[in-house]
């Protein structure tokens, strides 16, 4: 198709759409799949195979009531506390390759992962690899060539595992240092390797079963050991942040030198209009500005400002053959060219014929753009030169400066695409795509290095922000533009710098069928007049926002991808001394035991990871199916999976939750509840009547065996047949570090009170077996001391049921546990004897 006919993947989609208009019974074919088909015979075979399958039920229409509107979205950093879960599938990998990439950290990272039971080695990936940690983004780079080489190496590593990860679970991670903020403060020369997240975000769409992460980690003068610890900590405890609907898929994690963890989000905003930065005295150099959407925006800019434009392009403005006079369409041109060649006794193959027709149509479009700019009141000249050739650009701009004056602005709109999945994309395509965008910007900046630039605008793409199936190289190239613009903005005082990530435009490559597809998704298409106005307006903006998306909200769905928010999820967690050090004070007969309060914490974290748009308010029907001892807690750790299965989804959501051990056995089960707003407290609990001071030893080492981190009961509770009242210390007051969803120390303290009430008369020891419901009314650790009221429901020799309410010093509810069931351990009373 390409070698003989010159039909690329985009043209194939157009052809298939036209075929479906004439034969509506043809099956649907994923456009990305078409990129794999090389011949007409393969397409026929694929369509025939699809036609044999039973027709799929038509999905209900999700067309919005009103046409979506193109808007403006700016990028910002937002806090993203670690959830404590491992990157999805990491703990299940069988062969993880840690690619050093010149960072000097490969061995240290691999050793630390191996110590936690992850089969990692410092090596290049091969056909048996199902996990990659690419560290090349931490290497020193001294040139643009070096930075692009790092990106190429990352792409090669992705290609090495693409067939494996596109078919099943695995992990792909890149690590870079562009300031620990993805270049938002200006990453200097390191900005040129800032395209790595584009690769990861595209892989997230092509490999839906894989765990993906792009990490920007600021070295901050730390030694290799500290950097390796930070990387491994993120891999094992950073969490599954591939949040459906999140900007960029939620796979980008920024780790500052201060340890603060953040991610990138996009928010809608308006232009803060000020004086125009372009006027009739401005001289702008525009690559790719003679044709297509860039040309349309520049015509509008000329009309608004009367500026002078130097348009750069690859199209040669040669005279047309006389035979083409009067031919206006592609088909008419091909007929005329073929007839002329035949008359000369020459033969043209289809590819040659298409190339000649394209060249004529392109030259006509260039001439039309030049005329339109002049008619709009601007001035324009065209230079046929490669945007990557600095010497040619310098030579072409010399007469411009002599006639019009120095260059005052650069608009970089040139770009090419070569759609192929990562597994199929040749390195030649990768090089061509990055050269045009990235080396093109390098050459433009070098050719204008002595000019007083006041404006720098790059035409990026929403593909850079979100990734796009089949466009890993294009996403990487545009992400690099985004970061370099930020670096130039930080380097040059007074420079107006913007990287505009355009969404899909109406017309051009968006066929009628693709237009309907975007409309069903609610993705706005940018009309030429709308986009032109957006550029003109942008050049008046006075805000400091430099990395923007114009069009629809930048989520994976912006280009037709994204995860299913309703699918079941498996969140892997490693319970070890590094992440859960407080468990050292929760030992029974010397062996660490996972507290039920910590299971509640894990379930709340799973809710937040699954539905970050909602508030994880609590769990219901918590069942202890089998307690958990942690034999390897202070070594490699113990592995578990929190399974999350959606039950209902509406204004809020409920989920079936299970904590499973490595053999797949459920050890705890509950129903998780997430809502739009925080939970509302239930009926208050009154202080039980006829309470007296507890006279025994609270932490006696038998009933209450807890060490210091969990010794939260202050003094002696007031206790009686109807319940008890006590003062508890919060986790913060007990010295727990922040970063928790709930306050496990307080929750465990509430369970301790239930245990104490169960056993205070007859002695013995008890364990929680169920909790009817747990609700929290705030995030994280409480502060200071908390008053606890326990109201008993029933109590027998072997079992008790009670409710516990925790309130702070102001009387505001902190948390409540309803229906707490305690069962006395068999034999514990005989061994201990009765006690008062």
Short mmCIF file of C-alpha atoms in Angstrom, two decimals, residues 510-723:
data_model
loop_
_atom_site.label_atom_id
_atom_site.label_comp_id
_atom_site.label_asym_id
_atom_site.label_seq_id
_atom_site.Cartn_x
_atom_site.Cartn_y
_atom_site.Cartn_z
CA UNK A 510 -10.67 14.66 10.28
CA UNK A 511 -12.97 12.84 7.87
CA UNK A 512 -16.78 12.90 8.25
CA UNK A 513 -16.67 9.48 9.91
CA UNK A 514 -13.97 10.59 12.35
CA UNK A 515 -15.91 13.77 13.01
CA UNK A 516 -18.92 11.71 14.08
CA UNK A 517 -16.64 9.65 16.31
CA UNK A 518 -15.34 12.76 18.08
CA UNK A 519 -18.86 14.16 18.43
CA UNK A 520 -20.05 10.95 20.10
CA UNK A 521 -17.18 11.31 22.59
CA UNK A 522 -18.08 14.93 23.25
CA UNK A 523 -14.74 16.11 21.85
CA UNK A 524 -15.02 19.51 20.16
CA UNK A 525 -13.49 19.98 16.73
CA UNK A 526 -11.73 23.29 16.23
CA UNK A 527 -13.09 25.22 13.27
CA UNK A 528 -10.51 27.15 11.26
CA UNK A 529 -12.09 30.47 12.20
CA UNK A 530 -12.29 29.49 15.87
CA UNK A 531 -8.68 28.34 16.00
CA UNK A 532 -7.48 31.44 14.18
CA UNK A 533 -9.20 33.67 16.72
CA UNK A 534 -7.76 31.61 19.58
CA UNK A 535 -4.22 32.29 18.30
CA UNK A 536 -4.85 36.01 17.91
CA UNK A 537 -6.37 36.20 21.40
CA UNK A 538 -3.53 34.16 22.91
CA UNK A 539 -0.98 36.70 21.78
CA UNK A 540 -2.64 39.26 24.09
CA UNK A 541 -2.56 37.07 27.21
CA UNK A 542 -0.83 38.52 30.27
CA UNK A 543 -0.80 35.40 32.48
CA UNK A 544 2.29 33.27 33.10
CA UNK A 545 0.71 30.08 31.74
CA UNK A 546 2.83 28.78 28.90
CA UNK A 547 1.78 25.16 28.30
CA UNK A 548 -1.78 25.04 27.03
CA UNK A 549 -4.29 22.78 25.33
CA UNK A 550 -6.81 24.39 23.00
CA UNK A 551 -9.95 22.44 22.18
CA UNK A 552 -11.52 19.80 24.41
CA UNK A 553 -10.61 18.89 27.95
CA UNK A 554 -7.26 17.06 27.73
CA UNK A 555 -8.09 13.58 28.92
CA UNK A 556 -7.26 10.28 27.22
CA UNK A 557 -10.76 10.41 25.69
CA UNK A 558 -9.73 13.58 23.85
CA UNK A 559 -8.33 11.38 21.08
CA UNK A 560 -10.54 8.37 21.56
CA UNK A 561 -8.54 6.51 24.22
CA UNK A 562 -8.73 6.20 27.97
CA UNK A 563 -9.50 3.52 30.52
CA UNK A 564 -12.89 2.13 31.44
CA UNK A 565 -13.85 3.70 34.78
CA UNK A 566 -16.20 0.80 35.53
CA UNK A 567 -13.79 -2.12 35.21
CA UNK A 568 -12.59 -4.27 38.08
CA UNK A 569 -9.19 -3.33 39.45
CA UNK A 570 -6.37 -5.09 41.27
CA UNK A 571 -4.17 -2.90 43.43
CA UNK A 572 -0.96 -4.51 44.62
CA UNK A 573 0.51 -3.60 47.99
CA UNK A 574 3.73 -4.58 49.72
CA UNK A 575 3.38 -4.58 53.50
CA UNK A 576 6.88 -4.05 54.86
CA UNK A 577 8.79 -2.11 57.50
CA UNK A 578 9.59 0.75 55.11
CA UNK A 579 5.99 1.67 54.39
CA UNK A 580 4.17 0.39 57.47
CA UNK A 581 6.69 0.78 60.27
CA UNK A 582 4.01 1.16 62.96
CA UNK A 583 3.18 -2.54 62.60
CA UNK A 584 6.33 -3.19 64.64
CA UNK A 585 4.14 -2.23 67.62
CA UNK A 586 1.34 -4.59 66.62
CA UNK A 587 2.88 -7.98 67.39
CA UNK A 588 1.24 -11.05 68.85
CA UNK A 589 3.72 -13.40 70.51
CA UNK A 590 6.49 -11.56 68.70
CA UNK A 591 5.01 -11.85 65.20
CA UNK A 592 3.71 -8.74 63.40
CA UNK A 593 -0.02 -8.92 62.74
CA UNK A 594 -1.85 -6.72 60.23
CA UNK A 595 -4.36 -4.63 62.20
CA UNK A 596 -7.94 -4.43 61.00
CA UNK A 597 -7.55 -0.66 61.21
CA UNK A 598 -4.78 -0.88 58.60
CA UNK A 599 -7.05 -2.93 56.33
CA UNK A 600 -9.66 -0.18 56.56
CA UNK A 601 -6.91 2.28 55.60
CA UNK A 602 -5.98 0.16 52.56
CA UNK A 603 -9.60 -0.04 51.48
CA UNK A 604 -9.96 3.76 51.73
CA UNK A 605 -6.79 4.19 49.66
CA UNK A 606 -8.19 1.80 47.06
CA UNK A 607 -11.36 3.89 46.84
CA UNK A 608 -9.35 7.08 46.35
CA UNK A 609 -7.17 5.47 43.68
CA UNK A 610 -10.23 4.16 41.86
CA UNK A 611 -12.47 7.22 42.08
CA UNK A 612 -10.39 10.32 42.85
CA UNK A 613 -13.31 12.45 41.75
CA UNK A 614 -15.30 11.27 44.79
CA UNK A 615 -14.76 11.29 48.55
CA UNK A 616 -13.95 7.90 50.05
CA UNK A 617 -16.24 8.15 53.07
CA UNK A 618 -15.98 4.66 54.54
CA UNK A 619 -16.55 0.94 54.39
CA UNK A 620 -19.49 -1.25 55.30
CA UNK A 621 -19.90 -4.91 56.22
CA UNK A 622 -16.21 -5.39 56.94
CA UNK A 623 -15.56 -9.09 57.53
CA UNK A 624 -12.39 -10.62 58.92
CA UNK A 625 -12.24 -13.86 56.97
CA UNK A 626 -8.83 -14.87 58.26
CA UNK A 627 -6.34 -12.83 60.26
CA UNK A 628 -2.98 -12.01 58.74
CA UNK A 629 0.41 -12.59 60.32
CA UNK A 630 3.37 -10.95 58.60
CA UNK A 631 6.32 -13.33 58.77
CA UNK A 632 8.40 -11.37 56.22
CA UNK A 633 7.36 -7.87 57.34
CA UNK A 634 10.87 -6.79 58.41
CA UNK A 635 12.51 -8.40 55.35
CA UNK A 636 11.25 -8.36 51.74
CA UNK A 637 7.71 -7.74 52.96
CA UNK A 638 4.41 -9.50 52.32
CA UNK A 639 2.43 -9.05 49.12
CA UNK A 640 -1.32 -8.58 48.95
CA UNK A 641 -3.89 -7.46 46.40
CA UNK A 642 -6.86 -5.19 47.04
CA UNK A 643 -9.51 -6.13 44.50
CA UNK A 644 -12.05 -3.45 43.64
CA UNK A 645 -15.27 -4.40 41.88
CA UNK A 646 -17.88 -1.72 41.06
CA UNK A 647 -21.34 -2.47 42.44
CA UNK A 648 -23.20 0.74 41.72
CA UNK A 649 -22.37 4.02 40.06
CA UNK A 650 -24.46 7.19 40.16
CA UNK A 651 -24.16 10.33 42.20
CA UNK A 652 -21.76 8.27 44.32
CA UNK A 653 -20.40 4.76 43.95
CA UNK A 654 -20.09 1.55 45.91
CA UNK A 655 -17.52 -1.19 45.45
CA UNK A 656 -16.94 -4.74 46.59
CA UNK A 657 -13.51 -4.79 48.24
CA UNK A 658 -11.33 -7.74 49.15
CA UNK A 659 -7.83 -8.05 50.54
CA UNK A 660 -6.30 -11.17 49.01
CA UNK A 661 -3.07 -12.95 49.82
CA UNK A 662 -0.59 -14.15 47.16
CA UNK A 663 -2.47 -17.43 46.76
CA UNK A 664 -5.63 -15.52 45.90
CA UNK A 665 -7.49 -16.26 49.14
CA UNK A 666 -9.66 -13.45 50.48
CA UNK A 667 -8.60 -12.47 54.02
CA UNK A 668 -10.84 -9.41 54.49
CA UNK A 669 -13.94 -8.28 52.61
CA UNK A 670 -16.06 -5.13 52.73
CA UNK A 671 -18.18 -2.77 50.70
CA UNK A 672 -16.57 0.58 49.97
CA UNK A 673 -18.58 3.80 49.76
CA UNK A 674 -17.56 6.92 47.83
CA UNK A 675 -19.70 10.05 47.60
CA UNK A 676 -19.66 13.54 46.13
CA UNK A 677 -19.37 15.05 49.59
CA UNK A 678 -18.01 14.05 52.99
CA UNK A 679 -20.03 11.66 55.13
CA UNK A 680 -22.78 12.91 57.42
CA UNK A 681 -22.49 11.66 61.04
CA UNK A 682 -25.15 9.33 62.34
CA UNK A 683 -27.08 9.76 65.57
CA UNK A 684 -24.80 10.91 68.41
CA UNK A 685 -23.94 8.43 71.14
CA UNK A 686 -24.78 9.47 74.68
CA UNK A 687 -22.43 8.69 77.54
CA UNK A 688 -23.52 5.32 78.92
CA UNK A 689 -24.96 5.36 82.43
CA UNK A 690 -23.32 4.00 85.59
CA UNK A 691 -19.72 4.08 84.49
CA UNK A 692 -16.85 3.52 86.85
CA UNK A 693 -13.12 3.84 86.59
CA UNK A 694 -11.34 0.89 84.98
CA UNK A 695 -9.08 -0.47 87.68
CA UNK A 696 -6.98 -2.93 85.76
CA UNK A 697 -3.88 -2.44 83.59
CA UNK A 698 -5.00 -1.18 80.20
CA UNK A 699 -2.06 -2.42 78.17
CA UNK A 700 -1.55 -5.69 80.03
CA UNK A 701 0.23 -7.51 77.20
CA UNK A 702 -2.60 -10.02 76.87
CA UNK A 703 -5.94 -8.41 76.03
CA UNK A 704 -4.21 -5.26 74.83
CA UNK A 705 -0.81 -6.32 73.56
CA UNK A 706 -0.02 -3.13 71.63
CA UNK A 707 3.33 -1.36 71.52
CA UNK A 708 3.92 2.36 71.75
CA UNK A 709 2.63 3.41 68.30
CA UNK A 710 -0.78 1.90 69.12
CA UNK A 711 -0.93 2.74 72.84
CA UNK A 712 -3.45 5.53 72.35
CA UNK A 713 -5.76 5.07 75.34
CA UNK A 714 -5.00 7.91 77.76
CA UNK A 715 -5.25 7.00 81.44
CA UNK A 716 -8.07 4.77 82.64
CA UNK A 717 -11.41 4.66 80.77
CA UNK A 718 -14.78 4.98 82.50
CA UNK A 719 -16.46 1.62 81.94
CA UNK A 720 -19.70 -0.18 82.76
CA UNK A 721 -22.23 -2.69 81.49
CA UNK A 722 -23.64 -0.23 78.96
CA UNK A 723 -20.35 0.83 77.43
#
